[in-house]
Coordinates of C-alpha atoms in Angstrom, one line a residue:
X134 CA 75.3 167.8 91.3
X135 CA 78.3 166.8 93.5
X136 CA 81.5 166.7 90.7
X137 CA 83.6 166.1 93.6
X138 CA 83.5 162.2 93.3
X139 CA 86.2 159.3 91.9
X140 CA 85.3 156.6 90.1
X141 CA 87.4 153.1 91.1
X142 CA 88.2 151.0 88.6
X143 CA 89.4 147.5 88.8
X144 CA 90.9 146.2 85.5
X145 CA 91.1 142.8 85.2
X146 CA 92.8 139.8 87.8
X147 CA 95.1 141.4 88.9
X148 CA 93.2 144.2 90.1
X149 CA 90.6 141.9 91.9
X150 CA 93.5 140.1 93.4
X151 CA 94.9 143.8 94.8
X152 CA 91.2 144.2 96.2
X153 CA 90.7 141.2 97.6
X154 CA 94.6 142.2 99.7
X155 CA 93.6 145.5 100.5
X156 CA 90.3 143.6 102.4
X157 CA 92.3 141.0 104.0
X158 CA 94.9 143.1 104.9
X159 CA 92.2 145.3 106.6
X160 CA 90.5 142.2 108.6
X161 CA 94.0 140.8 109.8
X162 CA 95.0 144.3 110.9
X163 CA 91.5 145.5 113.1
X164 CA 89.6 142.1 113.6
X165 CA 92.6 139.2 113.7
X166 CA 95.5 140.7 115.4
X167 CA 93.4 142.1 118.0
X168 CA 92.1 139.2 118.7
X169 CA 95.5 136.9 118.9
X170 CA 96.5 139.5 121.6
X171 CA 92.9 138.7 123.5
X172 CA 93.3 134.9 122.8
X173 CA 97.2 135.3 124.5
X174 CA 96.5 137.6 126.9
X175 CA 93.5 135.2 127.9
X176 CA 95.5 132.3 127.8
X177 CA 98.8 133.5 129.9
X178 CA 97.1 135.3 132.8
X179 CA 93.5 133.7 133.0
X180 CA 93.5 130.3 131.5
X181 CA 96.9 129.1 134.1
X182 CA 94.8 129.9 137.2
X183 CA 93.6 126.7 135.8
X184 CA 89.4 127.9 136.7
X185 CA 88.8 128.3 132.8
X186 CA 89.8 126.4 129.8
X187 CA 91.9 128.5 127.3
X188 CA 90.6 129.1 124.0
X189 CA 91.4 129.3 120.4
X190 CA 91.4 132.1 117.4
X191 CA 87.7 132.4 116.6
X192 CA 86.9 132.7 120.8
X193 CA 89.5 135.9 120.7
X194 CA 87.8 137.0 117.8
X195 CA 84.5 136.7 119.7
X196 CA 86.4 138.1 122.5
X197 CA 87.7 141.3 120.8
X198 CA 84.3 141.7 119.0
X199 CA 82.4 141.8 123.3
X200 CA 85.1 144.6 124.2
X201 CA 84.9 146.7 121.0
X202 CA 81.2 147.1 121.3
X203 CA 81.3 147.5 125.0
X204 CA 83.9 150.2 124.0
X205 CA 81.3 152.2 121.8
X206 CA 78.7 151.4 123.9
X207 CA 80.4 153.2 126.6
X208 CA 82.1 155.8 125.0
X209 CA 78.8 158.3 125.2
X210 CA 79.1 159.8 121.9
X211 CA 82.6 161.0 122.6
X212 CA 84.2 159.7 119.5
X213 CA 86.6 161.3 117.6
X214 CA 85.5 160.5 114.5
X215 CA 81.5 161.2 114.0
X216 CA 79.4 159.7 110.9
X217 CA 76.7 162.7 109.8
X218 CA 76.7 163.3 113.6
X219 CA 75.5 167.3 112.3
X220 CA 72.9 169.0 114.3
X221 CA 69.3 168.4 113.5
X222 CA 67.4 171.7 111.4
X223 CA 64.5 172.7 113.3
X224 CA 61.6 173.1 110.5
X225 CA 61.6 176.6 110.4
X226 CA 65.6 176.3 109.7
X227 CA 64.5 174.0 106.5
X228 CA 61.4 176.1 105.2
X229 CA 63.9 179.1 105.3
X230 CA 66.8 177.0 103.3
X231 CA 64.0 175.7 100.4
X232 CA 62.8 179.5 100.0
X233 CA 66.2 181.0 99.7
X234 CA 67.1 178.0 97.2
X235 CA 64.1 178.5 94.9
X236 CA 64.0 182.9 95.5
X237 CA 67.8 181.7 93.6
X238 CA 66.5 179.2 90.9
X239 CA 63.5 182.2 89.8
X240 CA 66.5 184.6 89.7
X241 CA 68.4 182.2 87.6
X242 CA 65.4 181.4 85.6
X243 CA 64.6 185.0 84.7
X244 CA 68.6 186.2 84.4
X245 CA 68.2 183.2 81.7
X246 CA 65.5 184.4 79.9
X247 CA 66.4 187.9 80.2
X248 CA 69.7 187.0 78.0
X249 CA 67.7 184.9 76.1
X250 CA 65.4 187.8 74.9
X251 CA 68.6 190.3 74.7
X252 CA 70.3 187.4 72.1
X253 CA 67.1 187.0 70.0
X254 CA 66.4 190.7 70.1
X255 CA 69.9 191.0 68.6
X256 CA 69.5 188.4 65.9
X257 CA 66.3 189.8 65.4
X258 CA 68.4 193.4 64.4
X259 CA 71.6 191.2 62.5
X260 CA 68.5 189.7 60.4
X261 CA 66.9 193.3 59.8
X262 CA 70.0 194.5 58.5
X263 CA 71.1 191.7 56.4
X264 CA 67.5 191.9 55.0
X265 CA 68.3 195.8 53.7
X266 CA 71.5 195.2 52.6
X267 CA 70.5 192.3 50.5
X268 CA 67.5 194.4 49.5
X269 CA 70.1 197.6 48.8
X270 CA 72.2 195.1 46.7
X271 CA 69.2 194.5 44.7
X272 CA 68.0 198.0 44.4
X273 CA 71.8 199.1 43.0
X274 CA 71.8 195.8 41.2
X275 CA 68.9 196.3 39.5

């Protein structure tokens, strides 16, 4: 089990209010403000040559949505940042990974029960001997 994982917490309004600026902060910073500069850049050099109309926030946000997915489109896997982007395991590469892991679990497994059987072999002895000195304090009791 992975212990390598936080927990977010979000006490009470104010901590709902701080999420819900932390997600609007994010949408005006990569989805609105690139698309005010597509809405102006449209409207200053495309929309004066007077062939088409100029347009409003929600057509630059359409805008900027047609050249970021062009953009990845395009981009041929090239990204900087990759998503599980790992190599695929040929099924050999697997079988061999599952028998190491379990060749480890049986040595775990009997390592285990081997100090098992050492510990009850020594309370096994620590009860012998309580059992002759209680019978040698009876014997000089007696």
């Amino acid at each position: 089990m992975n212990k390598n994982y936080r927990v977010i917490t979000i006490h009470g309004v104010r901590g709902v209010l701080a999420i819900i600026f932390v997600v609007l902060g994010l949408i005006a910073g990569f989805v609105i403000s690139p698309a005010w500069v597509c809405m102006k850049f449209w409207n200053k050099y495309i929309a004066e040559s007077g062939i088409v109309s100029s347009m409003n926030l929600f057509q630059g946000i359409l805008l900027w949505a047609i050249i970021a997915l062009s953009l990845y489109a395009l981009n041929n896997n090239k990204s900087i940042i990759g998503f599980g982007s790992y190599p695929g395991l040929t099924p050999d590469q697997i079988r061999n990974i599952l028998n190491r892991t379990k060749e480890a679990d049986l040595k775990k497994r009997k390592e285990f029960q081997f100090k098992n059987l050492e510990i009850k072999k020594e309370l096994e002895t620590e009860q012998v001997k309580t059992e002759e000195q209680q019978k040698e304090k009876e014997e000089i009791g007696s």
